[in-house]
Amino acid sequence: MKRYFLCYSIFLMSVFLSIKGHAQVQPTQLDSKAKKQVIEQICEGLKSNYIFLDTALRMNSFIRQQFSAGAYDTIKNPTVFASTLTKDLRSVYHDIHMSIRYDPLFQVASDKKDPDAEKQLQQRRLNFRKRMNFGFDKVEMLPGNIGYLKMNGFFELDDDTKAMALAALRFVSNSHVLIIDLRNNMGGEPSTVSFICSFFFKNKTHLNDLYSRRDKSLTPYWTTPDSLFSGLNTVPIYVLTSRETYSGSEELTYDLQTQKRATIIGDTTGGGAHPVEPHAVGSGIVANIPYARAINPITKTNWEGTGVIPDIKTAPENALDTALNMIKNNGH
């Protein structure tokens, strides 16, 4: 199962897939037995995987109480049921990575009983990634040889994503200053974050670790220096942020900030540092459960709940102009 470092690739893709998929798979009406089974599967998934066991147990207790009290009795539609469960789980602990969604095609494909469904799901994922241009929204050279790179997500690090990243970075590789715009970036794959960061450091650099409660493992993420675009190793970097900057994009921001490799300009970011995995829990419903937490090698903590605090705080809509003024004043 691929690891998603947030809600961007899961949430937006699920919207896209649900729109396309519901024409073929109509929502079924849920009865009390089906809803109870879904809740029990969610509770088991949380207990086994959620990064904070005590929080998982409180979440479990709350949705079970809600079920027993009849809070879900009138809900028959699985999409509405999933949305209500998401709201209730987040009322216990406001973890935006934690979500429940209705996605019957994912359920069918995950059962490994229908290769055609898996093939269809993979094709839809690819179509979605193409529609999003693999997360790269805009690349240009601004007056004064200032590179501008706008990324709206970090997709799975396969050959297609790498090719797009290399094309974007090549375009700005001769810039004297680089602006990275993450104001609308809600995250993605940590491996893609470290891949992109690799072009901004001369030497191999330890960026981040992910600790998984389930197996008590620690997965390190390092840069892999590449001389392909050596100018980017030392170019001054400015990162633009907003409240919408979330998850994997917060990691890139936090990594560069703690390594003193970039100046952060904008608003405090959203505050989500828990990677998630999707789990089929029955009746076409999927639970996106945070299973790990980020640990920065310098601060020994992360940005969960607090967000990344910018070096220069300003309204997001003014962040680009602020960066350009700073670049001019600094003589870059």
PDB file of C-alpha atoms in Angstrom, residues 87-207:
ATOM      1  CA  LYS A  87     -16.631  14.870  11.764  1.00  0.00           C
ATOM      2  CA  ASP A  88     -17.107  12.799  14.918  1.00  0.00           C
ATOM      3  CA  LEU A  89     -13.568  11.396  14.891  1.00  0.00           C
ATOM      4  CA  ARG A  90     -12.071  14.853  14.423  1.00  0.00           C
ATOM      5  CA  SER A  91     -14.188  16.192  17.283  1.00  0.00           C
ATOM      6  CA  VAL A  92     -12.123  13.974  19.591  1.00  0.00           C
ATOM      7  CA  TYR A  93      -8.800  15.127  18.108  1.00  0.00           C
ATOM      8  CA  HIS A  94      -8.581  17.593  15.226  1.00  0.00           C
ATOM      9  CA  ASP A  95      -6.367  15.543  12.940  1.00  0.00           C
ATOM     10  CA  ILE A  96      -7.271  16.627   9.396  1.00  0.00           C
ATOM     11  CA  HIS A  97      -5.350  13.665   8.024  1.00  0.00           C
ATOM     12  CA  MET A  98      -7.936  11.396   9.665  1.00  0.00           C
ATOM     13  CA  SER A  99     -10.894  10.898   7.346  1.00  0.00           C
ATOM     14  CA  ILE A 100     -13.523   8.416   6.219  1.00  0.00           C
ATOM     15  CA  ARG A 101     -14.720   8.334   2.617  1.00  0.00           C
ATOM     16  CA  TYR A 102     -17.022   6.312   0.395  1.00  0.00           C
ATOM     17  CA  ASP A 103     -15.028   4.724  -2.443  1.00  0.00           C
ATOM     18  CA  PRO A 104     -16.489   1.365  -3.545  1.00  0.00           C
ATOM     19  CA  LEU A 105     -13.937   0.867  -6.321  1.00  0.00           C
ATOM     20  CA  PHE A 106     -11.089   1.018  -3.795  1.00  0.00           C
ATOM     21  CA  GLN A 107     -12.842  -1.655  -1.727  1.00  0.00           C
ATOM     22  CA  VAL A 108     -13.225  -3.963  -4.719  1.00  0.00           C
ATOM     23  CA  ALA A 109      -9.629  -3.467  -5.864  1.00  0.00           C
ATOM     24  CA  SER A 110      -8.183  -3.890  -2.374  1.00  0.00           C
ATOM     25  CA  ASP A 111      -9.880  -7.273  -1.999  1.00  0.00           C
ATOM     26  CA  LYS A 112      -7.619  -8.500  -4.853  1.00  0.00           C
ATOM     27  CA  LYS A 113     -10.541 -10.413  -6.305  1.00  0.00           C
ATOM     28  CA  ASP A 114     -11.114  -8.214  -9.307  1.00  0.00           C
ATOM     29  CA  PRO A 115      -8.026  -7.466 -11.441  1.00  0.00           C
ATOM     30  CA  ASP A 116     -10.161  -5.391 -13.811  1.00  0.00           C
ATOM     31  CA  ALA A 117     -11.169  -3.121 -10.924  1.00  0.00           C
ATOM     32  CA  GLU A 118      -7.519  -2.711  -9.910  1.00  0.00           C
ATOM     33  CA  LYS A 119      -6.575  -1.854 -13.482  1.00  0.00           C
ATOM     34  CA  GLN A 120      -9.430   0.628 -13.694  1.00  0.00           C
ATOM     35  CA  LEU A 121      -8.419   2.233 -10.390  1.00  0.00           C
ATOM     36  CA  GLN A 122      -4.791   2.558 -11.484  1.00  0.00           C
ATOM     37  CA  GLN A 123      -5.840   4.171 -14.766  1.00  0.00           C
ATOM     38  CA  ARG A 124      -8.042   6.671 -12.949  1.00  0.00           C
ATOM     39  CA  ARG A 125      -5.180   7.521 -10.601  1.00  0.00           C
ATOM     40  CA  LEU A 126      -2.927   8.136 -13.591  1.00  0.00           C
ATOM     41  CA  ASN A 127      -5.581  10.274 -15.278  1.00  0.00           C
ATOM     42  CA  PHE A 128      -5.966  12.283 -12.087  1.00  0.00           C
ATOM     43  CA  ARG A 129      -2.227  12.844 -11.788  1.00  0.00           C
ATOM     44  CA  LYS A 130      -2.073  13.979 -15.396  1.00  0.00           C
ATOM     45  CA  ARG A 131      -4.955  16.383 -14.812  1.00  0.00           C
ATOM     46  CA  MET A 132      -2.931  17.834 -11.922  1.00  0.00           C
ATOM     47  CA  ASN A 133       0.278  17.863 -14.049  1.00  0.00           C
ATOM     48  CA  PHE A 134       1.915  15.678 -11.395  1.00  0.00           C
ATOM     49  CA  GLY A 135       1.651  18.518  -8.893  1.00  0.00           C
ATOM     50  CA  PHE A 136       3.534  21.151 -10.892  1.00  0.00           C
ATOM     51  CA  ASP A 137       1.273  24.104 -11.518  1.00  0.00           C
ATOM     52  CA  LYS A 138       3.557  26.828 -12.853  1.00  0.00           C
ATOM     53  CA  VAL A 139       7.237  27.373 -13.656  1.00  0.00           C
ATOM     54  CA  GLU A 140       8.603  30.659 -14.981  1.00  0.00           C
ATOM     55  CA  MET A 141      11.468  33.092 -14.916  1.00  0.00           C
ATOM     56  CA  LEU A 142      10.592  36.456 -13.385  1.00  0.00           C
ATOM     57  CA  PRO A 143      12.460  39.708 -14.175  1.00  0.00           C
ATOM     58  CA  GLY A 144      15.891  39.788 -12.569  1.00  0.00           C
ATOM     59  CA  ASN A 145      16.591  36.097 -13.266  1.00  0.00           C
ATOM     60  CA  ILE A 146      14.315  34.977 -10.427  1.00  0.00           C
ATOM     61  CA  GLY A 147      13.039  31.428 -10.756  1.00  0.00           C
ATOM     62  CA  TYR A 148       9.421  30.797  -9.735  1.00  0.00           C
ATOM     63  CA  LEU A 149       8.181  27.261  -9.027  1.00  0.00           C
ATOM     64  CA  LYS A 150       4.566  26.699  -7.979  1.00  0.00           C
ATOM     65  CA  MET A 151       3.720  23.199  -6.745  1.00  0.00           C
ATOM     66  CA  ASN A 152       0.242  22.098  -5.696  1.00  0.00           C
ATOM     67  CA  GLY A 153       1.085  18.560  -4.577  1.00  0.00           C
ATOM     68  CA  PHE A 154       3.746  15.840  -4.293  1.00  0.00           C
ATOM     69  CA  PHE A 155       2.680  12.709  -6.115  1.00  0.00           C
ATOM     70  CA  GLU A 156       4.113   9.208  -5.966  1.00  0.00           C
ATOM     71  CA  LEU A 157       7.786   9.251  -6.955  1.00  0.00           C
ATOM     72  CA  ASP A 158       7.619   7.201 -10.141  1.00  0.00           C
ATOM     73  CA  ASP A 159       9.216   7.867 -13.533  1.00  0.00           C
ATOM     74  CA  ASP A 160       6.430  10.246 -14.596  1.00  0.00           C
ATOM     75  CA  THR A 161       6.737  12.392 -11.463  1.00  0.00           C
ATOM     76  CA  LYS A 162      10.528  12.417 -11.704  1.00  0.00           C
ATOM     77  CA  ALA A 163      10.407  13.482 -15.349  1.00  0.00           C
ATOM     78  CA  MET A 164       8.065  16.371 -14.547  1.00  0.00           C
ATOM     79  CA  ALA A 165      10.168  17.438 -11.553  1.00  0.00           C
ATOM     80  CA  LEU A 166      13.362  17.383 -13.614  1.00  0.00           C
ATOM     81  CA  ALA A 167      11.732  19.397 -16.388  1.00  0.00           C
ATOM     82  CA  ALA A 168      10.547  22.035 -13.911  1.00  0.00           C
ATOM     83  CA  LEU A 169      13.853  22.233 -12.072  1.00  0.00           C
ATOM     84  CA  ARG A 170      15.824  22.376 -15.308  1.00  0.00           C
ATOM     85  CA  PHE A 171      13.819  25.437 -16.365  1.00  0.00           C
ATOM     86  CA  VAL A 172      14.812  27.372 -13.216  1.00  0.00           C
ATOM     87  CA  SER A 173      18.288  25.854 -12.846  1.00  0.00           C
ATOM     88  CA  ASN A 174      20.095  29.016 -13.982  1.00  0.00           C
ATOM     89  CA  SER A 175      18.184  31.414 -11.765  1.00  0.00           C
ATOM     90  CA  HIS A 176      19.997  33.622  -9.239  1.00  0.00           C
ATOM     91  CA  VAL A 177      17.157  33.272  -6.722  1.00  0.00           C
ATOM     92  CA  LEU A 178      14.403  30.675  -6.458  1.00  0.00           C
ATOM     93  CA  ILE A 179      10.872  31.233  -5.136  1.00  0.00           C
ATOM     94  CA  ILE A 180       8.909  28.074  -4.265  1.00  0.00           C
ATOM     95  CA  ASP A 181       5.187  28.733  -3.989  1.00  0.00           C
ATOM     96  CA  LEU A 182       3.414  26.237  -1.707  1.00  0.00           C
ATOM     97  CA  ARG A 183       0.433  28.407  -0.790  1.00  0.00           C
ATOM     98  CA  ASN A 184      -2.041  25.943  -2.361  1.00  0.00           C
ATOM     99  CA  ASN A 185      -0.085  22.758  -1.742  1.00  0.00           C
ATOM    100  CA  MET A 186      -1.773  20.217   0.551  1.00  0.00           C
ATOM    101  CA  GLY A 187       0.964  17.613   0.529  1.00  0.00           C
ATOM    102  CA  GLY A 188       1.750  14.213  -0.911  1.00  0.00           C
ATOM    103  CA  GLU A 189       4.576  11.677  -0.829  1.00  0.00           C
ATOM    104  CA  PRO A 190       7.551  12.211   1.547  1.00  0.00           C
ATOM    105  CA  SER A 191       9.887  10.488  -0.916  1.00  0.00           C
ATOM    106  CA  THR A 192       9.014  13.118  -3.518  1.00  0.00           C
ATOM    107  CA  VAL A 193       9.695  15.873  -1.005  1.00  0.00           C
ATOM    108  CA  SER A 194      13.184  14.525  -0.314  1.00  0.00           C
ATOM    109  CA  PHE A 195      13.802  14.007  -4.054  1.00  0.00           C
ATOM    110  CA  ILE A 196      13.070  17.664  -4.791  1.00  0.00           C
ATOM    111  CA  CYS A 197      15.037  18.870  -1.755  1.00  0.00           C
ATOM    112  CA  SER A 198      18.050  16.896  -2.978  1.00  0.00           C
ATOM    113  CA  PHE A 199      18.699  19.557  -5.624  1.00  0.00           C
ATOM    114  CA  PHE A 200      18.981  22.272  -2.963  1.00  0.00           C
ATOM    115  CA  PHE A 201      21.933  20.825  -0.983  1.00  0.00           C
ATOM    116  CA  LYS A 202      25.560  20.233  -1.870  1.00  0.00           C
ATOM    117  CA  ASN A 203      26.004  17.373   0.560  1.00  0.00           C
ATOM    118  CA  LYS A 204      23.912  14.439   1.671  1.00  0.00           C
ATOM    119  CA  THR A 205      21.564  15.853   4.315  1.00  0.00           C
ATOM    120  CA  HIS A 206      19.268  14.191   6.844  1.00  0.00           C
ATOM    121  CA  LEU A 207      15.868  15.864   6.383  1.00  0.00           C
TER     122      LEU A 207
END
